[in-house]
């Protein structure tokens, strides 16, 4: 029997295809974003941004790491496991969709009475937009688990092709609707069409067993055993990834909030490559090495962390110091204030350094550490956001949100040292302090 490609070869291929995907995806997103700013008012981005935040928050609330289980379980590539996982995924999507509809109804009933008149929550279009995004949650539950099987096999040539195809369909639909309609509903239409395309492509383009309703209690129990701590972490991530948006939506007008969403979009461009590579290469490589040659984990981790540090510093410098020239060059004067938001949110890039450590802990099966780290971040967030707003208003709140993830560093390093004593170095310990000093010097707090 011919041996398959080595982990190094597969990781290199994954990196190439990931860089290509990020480049192509970012180019399409940037192009569509710039065109939409010429067709839609800034408040459209704020409204749809908050609507999507609701569905993302509810998705995190019920995340049990099905895709990670498919990757790490020895029988994760068998038809029985994939079909049982798909059943759980469909039920989860249905529950999320129902939750989104409930949130839309509550906002429709309570928003006019409790929201500030000029805030995002007071906009009469918001409840309908939120209800529309329920379709996105439902369709994500219908995605074939063969896409996760391709991820396990590191078949990223196919994954990248399918994802870019779905994104292109969504962008073309959005631009067409925006040209014909000129309202925020154009973005909603594009999102729905893109979601339908993703479901169809997942069944048509990924090889694997057919998806059937397999109610296997043993597999479901294994999914829950591994995913319960991920669920806790993901539930807490509702606050980690969306708290500032829910608060700023009450403090800012729809136009101001739309400018903030533009800044967050650019932050997403900068973080996309790092986030994708750490998931595709970091987690997969760590998982395989931990099973066959665990003694190599510290060396591989240090190598990947060095590359991550170099990338994060470069992205931060580009977004923070180049915010004003970037926004002024690419956008009309209506969007110029987005630059100040972008220079602040850029600090979030440096706070993401320890994400790779969480991937390593997850690959070692320590999902409990992820839940505890999320709890630590939640406590820090509850303290940091009010303190930031009290000391610096909206600017202080945004900066506090960008920096608070650093508080988890001591725990993650302690946990990592317990598993792999040779994996922690001086830079791991010094990074949070260096970032805080940099923030004080550059922002003036």
Short mmCIF file of C-alpha atoms in Angstrom, two decimals:
data_model
loop_
_atom_site.label_atom_id
_atom_site.label_comp_id
_atom_site.label_asym_id
_atom_site.label_seq_id
_atom_site.Cartn_x
_atom_site.Cartn_y
_atom_site.Cartn_z
CA UNK A 1 0.00 0.00 0.00
CA UNK A 2 1.37 3.40 -0.97
CA UNK A 3 1.74 5.78 1.93
CA UNK A 4 -0.13 9.05 1.71
CA UNK A 5 1.53 12.46 1.75
CA UNK A 6 3.42 13.31 4.94
CA UNK A 7 2.05 15.75 7.49
CA UNK A 8 4.65 18.32 6.39
CA UNK A 9 3.59 18.01 2.74
CA UNK A 10 -0.08 18.25 3.61
CA UNK A 11 0.53 21.23 5.88
CA UNK A 12 2.51 22.99 3.16
CA UNK A 13 -0.24 22.33 0.63
CA UNK A 14 -2.82 23.54 3.13
CA UNK A 15 -0.84 26.74 3.67
CA UNK A 16 -0.63 27.41 -0.07
CA UNK A 17 -4.33 26.88 -0.63
CA UNK A 18 -5.21 28.87 2.48
CA UNK A 19 -3.14 31.85 1.36
CA UNK A 20 -4.82 31.64 -2.03
CA UNK A 21 -8.26 31.45 -0.43
CA UNK A 22 -7.57 34.38 1.88
CA UNK A 23 -6.22 36.48 -0.98
CA UNK A 24 -9.11 35.70 -3.32
CA UNK A 25 -11.76 35.92 -0.60
CA UNK A 26 -10.41 39.20 0.76
CA UNK A 27 -10.22 40.67 -2.73
CA UNK A 28 -13.84 39.74 -3.42
CA UNK A 29 -15.02 41.00 -0.03
CA UNK A 30 -13.08 44.23 -0.35
CA UNK A 31 -14.32 44.83 -3.87
CA UNK A 32 -17.94 44.18 -2.91
CA UNK A 33 -17.58 46.25 0.26
CA UNK A 34 -16.27 49.24 -1.67
CA UNK A 35 -19.01 48.92 -4.28
CA UNK A 36 -21.70 48.61 -1.62
CA UNK A 37 -20.48 51.79 0.11
CA UNK A 38 -21.29 53.57 -3.15
CA UNK A 39 -24.76 52.01 -3.32
CA UNK A 40 -25.83 51.94 0.35
CA UNK A 41 -25.73 54.35 3.29
CA UNK A 42 -23.45 53.59 6.29
CA UNK A 43 -26.40 52.68 8.53
CA UNK A 44 -27.14 49.67 6.29
CA UNK A 45 -23.88 48.07 7.39
CA UNK A 46 -24.71 48.76 11.03
CA UNK A 47 -28.17 47.24 10.84
CA UNK A 48 -27.16 44.07 9.02
CA UNK A 49 -24.06 43.81 11.23
CA UNK A 50 -26.18 43.74 14.37
CA UNK A 51 -28.69 41.34 12.83
CA UNK A 52 -25.92 38.88 11.96
CA UNK A 53 -24.45 39.34 15.44
CA UNK A 54 -27.65 37.92 16.91
CA UNK A 55 -27.52 34.74 14.81
CA UNK A 56 -23.79 34.33 15.50
CA UNK A 57 -24.39 34.74 19.23
CA UNK A 58 -27.05 32.06 19.28
CA UNK A 59 -24.85 29.78 17.16
CA UNK A 60 -22.07 30.08 19.71
CA UNK A 61 -24.53 29.32 22.48
CA UNK A 62 -25.08 25.83 21.08
CA UNK A 63 -21.65 25.01 19.63
CA UNK A 64 -20.44 21.54 20.68
CA UNK A 65 -17.51 21.30 18.26
CA UNK A 66 -18.98 18.80 15.80
CA UNK A 67 -16.35 19.60 13.18
CA UNK A 68 -13.53 19.13 15.69
CA UNK A 69 -14.97 15.79 16.78
CA UNK A 70 -15.01 14.60 13.17
CA UNK A 71 -11.34 15.56 12.85
CA UNK A 72 -10.04 14.10 16.11
CA UNK A 73 -12.14 10.94 16.66
CA UNK A 74 -10.57 7.73 15.28
CA UNK A 75 -13.85 6.76 13.56
CA UNK A 76 -14.75 10.33 12.61
CA UNK A 77 -14.55 9.43 8.92
CA UNK A 78 -17.01 6.52 9.06
CA UNK A 79 -20.53 6.83 7.58
CA UNK A 80 -22.19 6.10 10.93
CA UNK A 81 -20.29 8.87 12.72
CA UNK A 82 -20.81 11.44 9.96
CA UNK A 83 -24.52 10.71 9.68
CA UNK A 84 -25.04 10.88 13.44
CA UNK A 85 -23.11 14.16 13.54
CA UNK A 86 -25.25 15.54 10.69
CA UNK A 87 -28.44 14.73 12.63
CA UNK A 88 -27.13 16.68 15.62
CA UNK A 89 -26.12 19.54 13.34
CA UNK A 90 -29.60 19.75 11.74
CA UNK A 91 -31.34 19.82 15.13
CA UNK A 92 -28.93 22.48 16.33
CA UNK A 93 -29.64 24.65 13.28
CA UNK A 94 -33.38 24.36 13.85
CA UNK A 95 -33.06 25.39 17.50
CA UNK A 96 -30.89 28.38 16.59
CA UNK A 97 -33.37 29.51 13.92
CA UNK A 98 -36.20 29.38 16.44
CA UNK A 99 -34.12 31.38 18.91
CA UNK A 100 -33.41 34.05 16.29
CA UNK A 101 -37.14 34.42 15.57
CA UNK A 102 -37.87 34.77 19.30
CA UNK A 103 -35.20 37.49 19.57
CA UNK A 104 -36.72 39.36 16.61
CA UNK A 105 -40.21 39.23 18.16
CA UNK A 106 -38.92 40.46 21.54
CA UNK A 107 -37.10 43.37 19.91
CA UNK A 108 -40.21 44.26 17.89
CA UNK A 109 -42.32 44.29 21.05
CA UNK A 110 -39.86 45.89 23.48
CA UNK A 111 -37.54 47.98 21.31
CA UNK A 112 -39.85 50.99 20.85
CA UNK A 113 -40.34 51.24 24.62
CA UNK A 114 -36.81 50.73 25.96
CA UNK A 115 -34.32 51.66 23.22
CA UNK A 116 -32.87 55.18 22.98
CA UNK A 117 -34.64 57.00 20.12
CA UNK A 118 -31.52 57.44 17.96
CA UNK A 119 -29.85 54.10 18.74
CA UNK A 120 -29.59 51.12 16.43
CA UNK A 121 -32.12 49.17 18.50
CA UNK A 122 -34.80 51.79 17.79
CA UNK A 123 -34.61 51.35 14.01
CA UNK A 124 -37.90 49.79 12.81
CA UNK A 125 -36.11 47.68 10.18
CA UNK A 126 -33.99 45.76 12.69
CA UNK A 127 -36.57 43.15 13.89
CA UNK A 128 -37.36 42.09 10.34
CA UNK A 129 -33.68 41.82 9.44
CA UNK A 130 -33.00 39.67 12.50
CA UNK A 131 -35.90 37.37 11.64
CA UNK A 132 -34.53 36.99 8.11
CA UNK A 133 -31.18 35.75 9.40
CA UNK A 134 -32.94 32.74 10.95
CA UNK A 135 -32.70 31.20 7.50
CA UNK A 136 -28.92 31.41 7.72
CA UNK A 137 -28.94 29.40 10.96
CA UNK A 138 -31.28 26.80 9.49
CA UNK A 139 -29.19 26.38 6.34
CA UNK A 140 -25.92 26.07 8.28
CA UNK A 141 -27.43 23.08 10.07
CA UNK A 142 -28.18 21.41 6.75
CA UNK A 143 -24.59 21.56 5.47
CA UNK A 144 -23.25 18.11 4.64
CA UNK A 145 -20.75 16.72 7.15
CA UNK A 146 -18.68 15.59 4.17
CA UNK A 147 -17.27 19.12 4.21
CA UNK A 148 -15.87 18.36 7.67
CA UNK A 149 -14.56 15.05 6.32
CA UNK A 150 -12.65 17.00 3.67
CA UNK A 151 -11.24 19.13 6.46
CA UNK A 152 -10.09 16.02 8.32
CA UNK A 153 -8.35 14.82 5.16
CA UNK A 154 -6.85 18.28 4.62
CA UNK A 155 -8.35 18.34 1.12
CA UNK A 156 -8.15 22.11 0.96
CA UNK A 157 -8.02 22.38 -2.80
CA UNK A 158 -11.63 21.22 -2.86
CA UNK A 159 -12.59 23.18 0.27
CA UNK A 160 -11.19 26.44 -1.08
CA UNK A 161 -12.86 26.00 -4.46
CA UNK A 162 -16.25 25.34 -2.89
CA UNK A 163 -16.03 28.18 -0.39
CA UNK A 164 -14.94 30.75 -2.97
CA UNK A 165 -17.74 29.63 -5.30
CA UNK A 166 -20.34 30.11 -2.58
CA UNK A 167 -18.90 33.49 -1.64
CA UNK A 168 -18.94 34.67 -5.25
CA UNK A 169 -22.59 33.70 -5.61
CA UNK A 170 -23.49 35.61 -2.44
CA UNK A 171 -21.55 38.72 -3.52
CA UNK A 172 -23.08 38.82 -6.98
CA UNK A 173 -26.56 38.44 -5.51
CA UNK A 174 -25.91 41.23 -2.98
CA UNK A 175 -24.53 43.65 -5.56
CA UNK A 176 -27.40 42.93 -7.94
CA UNK A 177 -30.00 43.49 -5.23
CA UNK A 178 -28.24 46.65 -4.02
CA UNK A 179 -28.18 48.08 -7.53
CA UNK A 180 -31.89 47.37 -8.02
CA UNK A 181 -33.10 48.11 -4.47
CA UNK A 182 -30.60 50.37 -2.74
CA UNK A 183 -31.58 49.40 0.82
CA UNK A 184 -30.24 47.22 3.60
CA UNK A 185 -32.48 44.40 2.39
CA UNK A 186 -30.10 43.94 -0.52
CA UNK A 187 -27.44 42.60 1.85
CA UNK A 188 -30.00 40.32 3.51
CA UNK A 189 -31.01 38.90 0.13
CA UNK A 190 -27.39 38.23 -0.78
CA UNK A 191 -26.76 36.46 2.53
CA UNK A 192 -29.79 34.18 2.04
CA UNK A 193 -28.86 33.27 -1.53
CA UNK A 194 -25.30 32.58 -0.41
CA UNK A 195 -26.56 30.32 2.38
CA UNK A 196 -28.65 28.30 -0.08
CA UNK A 197 -25.66 27.99 -2.41
CA UNK A 198 -23.45 26.76 0.44
CA UNK A 199 -25.87 23.96 1.29
CA UNK A 200 -26.20 22.81 -2.31
CA UNK A 201 -22.45 22.93 -2.90
CA UNK A 202 -21.75 20.95 0.30
CA UNK A 203 -23.84 18.05 -1.04
CA UNK A 204 -22.72 18.27 -4.66
CA UNK A 205 -18.99 18.88 -4.33
CA UNK A 206 -17.73 16.87 -1.34
CA UNK A 207 -17.27 13.10 -1.70
CA UNK A 208 -18.43 10.91 1.13
CA UNK A 209 -21.36 8.91 2.43
CA UNK A 210 -24.92 10.23 1.97
CA UNK A 211 -26.30 12.19 4.88
CA UNK A 212 -29.02 10.22 6.67
CA UNK A 213 -30.89 10.51 9.95
CA UNK A 214 -28.75 8.31 12.21
CA UNK A 215 -29.90 8.53 15.83
CA UNK A 216 -26.93 6.66 17.30
CA UNK A 217 -26.99 7.29 21.08
CA UNK A 218 -23.36 6.22 21.61
CA UNK A 219 -21.97 8.62 18.99
CA UNK A 220 -24.23 11.38 20.28
CA UNK A 221 -22.89 10.75 23.78
CA UNK A 222 -19.31 11.00 22.53
CA UNK A 223 -20.07 14.23 20.72
CA UNK A 224 -21.54 15.63 23.92
CA UNK A 225 -18.69 14.39 26.13
CA UNK A 226 -16.09 16.14 24.01
CA UNK A 227 -18.25 19.12 23.14
CA UNK A 228 -19.71 20.06 26.52
CA UNK A 229 -16.69 22.14 27.50
CA UNK A 230 -16.57 23.59 24.00
CA UNK A 231 -20.23 24.50 24.45
CA UNK A 232 -19.41 26.31 27.69
CA UNK A 233 -16.55 28.10 25.99
CA UNK A 234 -18.69 28.98 22.97
CA UNK A 235 -21.57 30.15 25.15
CA UNK A 236 -19.19 32.46 26.96
CA UNK A 237 -17.81 33.53 23.58
CA UNK A 238 -21.14 35.25 22.97
CA UNK A 239 -19.84 37.93 25.28
CA UNK A 240 -16.26 37.70 24.03
CA UNK A 241 -17.06 38.22 20.36
CA UNK A 242 -20.22 40.30 20.47
CA UNK A 243 -20.47 42.19 23.78
CA UNK A 244 -19.06 45.42 22.41
CA UNK A 245 -21.45 45.36 19.45
CA UNK A 246 -24.53 44.93 21.63
CA UNK A 247 -23.36 47.77 23.89
CA UNK A 248 -22.24 50.12 21.11
CA UNK A 249 -25.55 49.58 19.31
CA UNK A 250 -27.20 51.26 22.30
CA UNK A 251 -24.65 54.10 22.44
CA UNK A 252 -24.20 54.93 18.75
CA UNK A 253 -26.52 55.98 15.96
CA UNK A 254 -27.03 53.54 13.07
CA UNK A 255 -24.61 55.60 10.95
CA UNK A 256 -21.87 55.59 13.61
CA UNK A 257 -22.39 51.90 14.25
CA UNK A 258 -22.12 51.26 10.51
CA UNK A 259 -18.72 52.99 10.49
CA UNK A 260 -17.62 50.78 13.37
CA UNK A 261 -18.72 47.68 11.42
CA UNK A 262 -16.59 48.88 8.48
CA UNK A 263 -13.59 49.04 10.83
CA UNK A 264 -14.35 45.57 12.20
CA UNK A 265 -14.55 44.29 8.62
CA UNK A 266 -10.99 45.45 7.99
CA UNK A 267 -9.90 43.83 11.24
CA UNK A 268 -11.46 40.63 9.92
CA UNK A 269 -9.43 40.94 6.73
CA UNK A 270 -6.26 41.12 8.79
CA UNK A 271 -7.15 38.22 11.07
CA UNK A 272 -8.61 35.90 8.43
CA UNK A 273 -5.33 34.31 7.37
CA UNK A 274 -4.17 33.79 10.95
CA UNK A 275 -7.48 32.33 12.11
CA UNK A 276 -7.77 30.02 9.12
CA UNK A 277 -4.20 28.75 9.29
CA UNK A 278 -4.31 28.10 13.03
CA UNK A 279 -7.43 25.99 12.56
CA UNK A 280 -6.42 24.17 9.39
CA UNK A 281 -2.74 23.63 10.09
CA UNK A 282 -2.31 24.21 13.82
CA UNK A 283 -5.11 22.04 15.17
CA UNK A 284 -4.76 19.31 12.53
CA UNK A 285 -0.98 19.12 12.86
CA UNK A 286 -1.07 19.17 16.66
CA UNK A 287 -3.72 16.43 16.70
CA UNK A 288 -1.73 14.13 14.43
CA UNK A 289 1.62 14.72 16.16
CA UNK A 290 0.10 14.20 19.61
CA UNK A 291 -0.97 10.69 18.56
CA UNK A 292 2.26 9.56 16.91
CA UNK A 293 5.22 11.61 18.20
CA UNK A 294 4.16 13.71 21.13
CA UNK A 295 7.76 14.65 21.98
CA UNK A 296 7.85 16.84 18.85
CA UNK A 297 4.91 18.99 19.92
CA UNK A 298 6.92 21.71 21.76
CA UNK A 299 9.22 22.21 18.77
CA UNK A 300 6.37 22.41 16.25
CA UNK A 301 4.39 24.72 18.52
CA UNK A 302 7.33 27.11 18.98
CA UNK A 303 7.94 27.24 15.24
CA UNK A 304 4.31 28.01 14.46
CA UNK A 305 4.11 30.56 17.30
CA UNK A 306 7.14 32.43 15.96
CA UNK A 307 5.51 32.70 12.54
CA UNK A 308 2.25 33.80 14.17
CA UNK A 309 4.00 36.55 16.14
CA UNK A 310 5.63 37.92 13.01
CA UNK A 311 2.31 37.97 11.18
CA UNK A 312 0.33 39.56 14.01
CA UNK A 313 2.85 42.37 14.51
CA UNK A 314 2.81 43.12 10.77
CA UNK A 315 -0.98 43.23 10.60
CA UNK A 316 -1.25 45.44 13.69
CA UNK A 317 1.25 47.95 12.32
CA UNK A 318 -0.57 48.08 8.98
CA UNK A 319 -4.05 48.58 10.45
CA UNK A 320 -3.12 50.95 13.29
CA UNK A 321 -0.69 53.28 11.52
CA UNK A 322 -2.27 52.98 8.11
CA UNK A 323 -5.91 53.37 9.14
CA UNK A 324 -6.42 56.96 7.95
CA UNK A 325 -4.61 56.62 4.59
CA UNK A 326 -6.41 53.35 3.95
CA UNK A 327 -9.92 54.63 4.63
CA UNK A 328 -9.31 57.96 2.86
CA UNK A 329 -7.98 56.19 -0.23
CA UNK A 330 -10.70 53.58 -0.61
CA UNK A 331 -13.87 55.21 0.73
CA UNK A 332 -15.83 58.38 0.22
CA UNK A 333 -15.75 61.19 2.78
CA UNK A 334 -18.92 59.77 4.38
CA UNK A 335 -16.86 56.89 5.78
CA UNK A 336 -13.76 58.82 6.93
CA UNK A 337 -14.55 58.46 10.65
CA UNK A 338 -14.15 54.69 10.33
CA UNK A 339 -10.37 55.26 10.49
CA UNK A 340 -10.46 56.19 14.17
CA UNK A 341 -12.39 53.02 14.97
CA UNK A 342 -9.93 50.92 12.92
CA UNK A 343 -6.84 52.24 14.72
CA UNK A 344 -8.39 51.19 18.03
CA UNK A 345 -9.69 47.78 17.00
CA UNK A 346 -6.23 46.93 15.58
CA UNK A 347 -5.02 46.16 19.11
CA UNK A 348 -7.27 43.11 19.00
CA UNK A 349 -4.79 41.57 16.55
CA UNK A 350 -2.07 41.50 19.21
CA UNK A 351 -4.50 40.07 21.78
CA UNK A 352 -5.12 37.05 19.54
CA UNK A 353 -1.60 35.66 20.06
CA UNK A 354 -2.65 32.94 22.49
CA UNK A 355 -5.23 31.43 20.13
CA UNK A 356 -2.58 29.00 18.93
CA UNK A 357 -2.06 27.78 22.50
CA UNK A 358 -5.77 26.99 22.76
CA UNK A 359 -5.54 24.96 19.54
CA UNK A 360 -2.68 22.95 21.05
CA UNK A 361 -4.61 22.32 24.27
CA UNK A 362 -7.66 21.24 22.27
CA UNK A 363 -5.58 18.81 20.22
CA UNK A 364 -4.38 17.28 23.50
CA UNK A 365 -8.02 16.68 24.47
CA UNK A 366 -8.01 19.36 27.17
CA UNK A 367 -11.32 20.98 26.19
CA UNK A 368 -11.87 21.79 29.85
CA UNK A 369 -9.02 24.30 29.70
CA UNK A 370 -10.88 26.09 26.91
CA UNK A 371 -13.97 26.38 29.09
CA UNK A 372 -12.01 27.70 32.06
CA UNK A 373 -10.12 30.20 29.88
CA UNK A 374 -13.43 31.42 28.50
CA UNK A 375 -14.74 31.90 32.04
CA UNK A 376 -11.67 33.96 32.89
CA UNK A 377 -12.20 36.13 29.81
CA UNK A 378 -15.86 36.58 30.68
CA UNK A 379 -15.06 37.91 34.15
CA UNK A 380 -12.42 40.19 32.67
CA UNK A 381 -14.86 41.45 30.05
CA UNK A 382 -17.50 42.32 32.64
CA UNK A 383 -14.89 44.42 34.45
CA UNK A 384 -13.03 45.84 31.43
CA UNK A 385 -15.93 47.25 29.40
CA UNK A 386 -17.49 49.42 32.16
CA UNK A 387 -14.01 50.50 33.30
CA UNK A 388 -13.01 51.39 29.76
CA UNK A 389 -16.21 53.37 29.17
CA UNK A 390 -15.84 55.15 32.51
CA UNK A 391 -12.27 56.19 31.80
CA UNK A 392 -12.50 56.97 28.10
CA UNK A 393 -16.06 56.83 26.82
CA UNK A 394 -16.62 54.96 23.55
CA UNK A 395 -12.90 55.07 22.76
CA UNK A 396 -12.03 53.50 26.11
CA UNK A 397 -14.70 50.83 25.70
CA UNK A 398 -13.41 49.79 22.26
CA UNK A 399 -9.81 49.69 23.47
CA UNK A 400 -10.76 47.67 26.55
CA UNK A 401 -12.58 45.19 24.33
CA UNK A 402 -9.53 44.86 22.08
CA UNK A 403 -7.15 44.17 24.98
CA UNK A 404 -9.10 42.10 27.51
CA UNK A 405 -8.30 38.64 25.96
CA UNK A 406 -4.73 39.04 27.25
CA UNK A 407 -5.97 38.24 30.76
CA UNK A 408 -6.23 34.53 29.90
CA UNK A 409 -2.53 34.24 29.07
CA UNK A 410 -1.24 33.15 32.54
CA UNK A 411 -3.78 30.33 32.82
CA UNK A 412 -3.19 29.05 29.27
CA UNK A 413 0.57 29.06 29.77
CA UNK A 414 0.23 27.28 33.12
CA UNK A 415 -2.01 24.63 31.55
CA UNK A 416 0.31 24.25 28.58
CA UNK A 417 3.33 23.87 30.86
CA UNK A 418 1.52 21.06 32.66
CA UNK A 419 1.12 19.11 29.41
CA UNK A 420 4.38 20.08 27.71
CA UNK A 421 6.96 21.57 30.11
CA UNK A 422 9.30 22.70 27.28
CA UNK A 423 6.66 24.65 25.34
CA UNK A 424 6.62 28.00 27.22
CA UNK A 425 9.29 30.70 26.77
CA UNK A 426 9.99 34.27 27.92
CA UNK A 427 8.08 35.95 25.07
CA UNK A 428 4.94 34.06 26.06
CA UNK A 429 5.19 35.59 29.53
CA UNK A 430 6.17 39.12 28.46
CA UNK A 431 3.73 39.64 25.56
CA UNK A 432 0.69 40.92 27.57
CA UNK A 433 2.76 43.56 29.38
CA UNK A 434 4.41 44.72 26.17
CA UNK A 435 1.03 45.12 24.44
CA UNK A 436 -0.43 47.11 27.35
CA UNK A 437 2.57 49.46 27.38
CA UNK A 438 2.23 49.93 23.62
CA UNK A 439 -1.49 50.76 23.97
CA UNK A 440 -0.78 53.37 26.64
CA UNK A 441 1.92 54.99 24.53
CA UNK A 442 -0.03 55.06 21.27
CA UNK A 443 -3.54 55.87 22.51
CA UNK A 444 -2.66 57.91 25.57
CA UNK A 445 -4.57 56.08 28.30
#
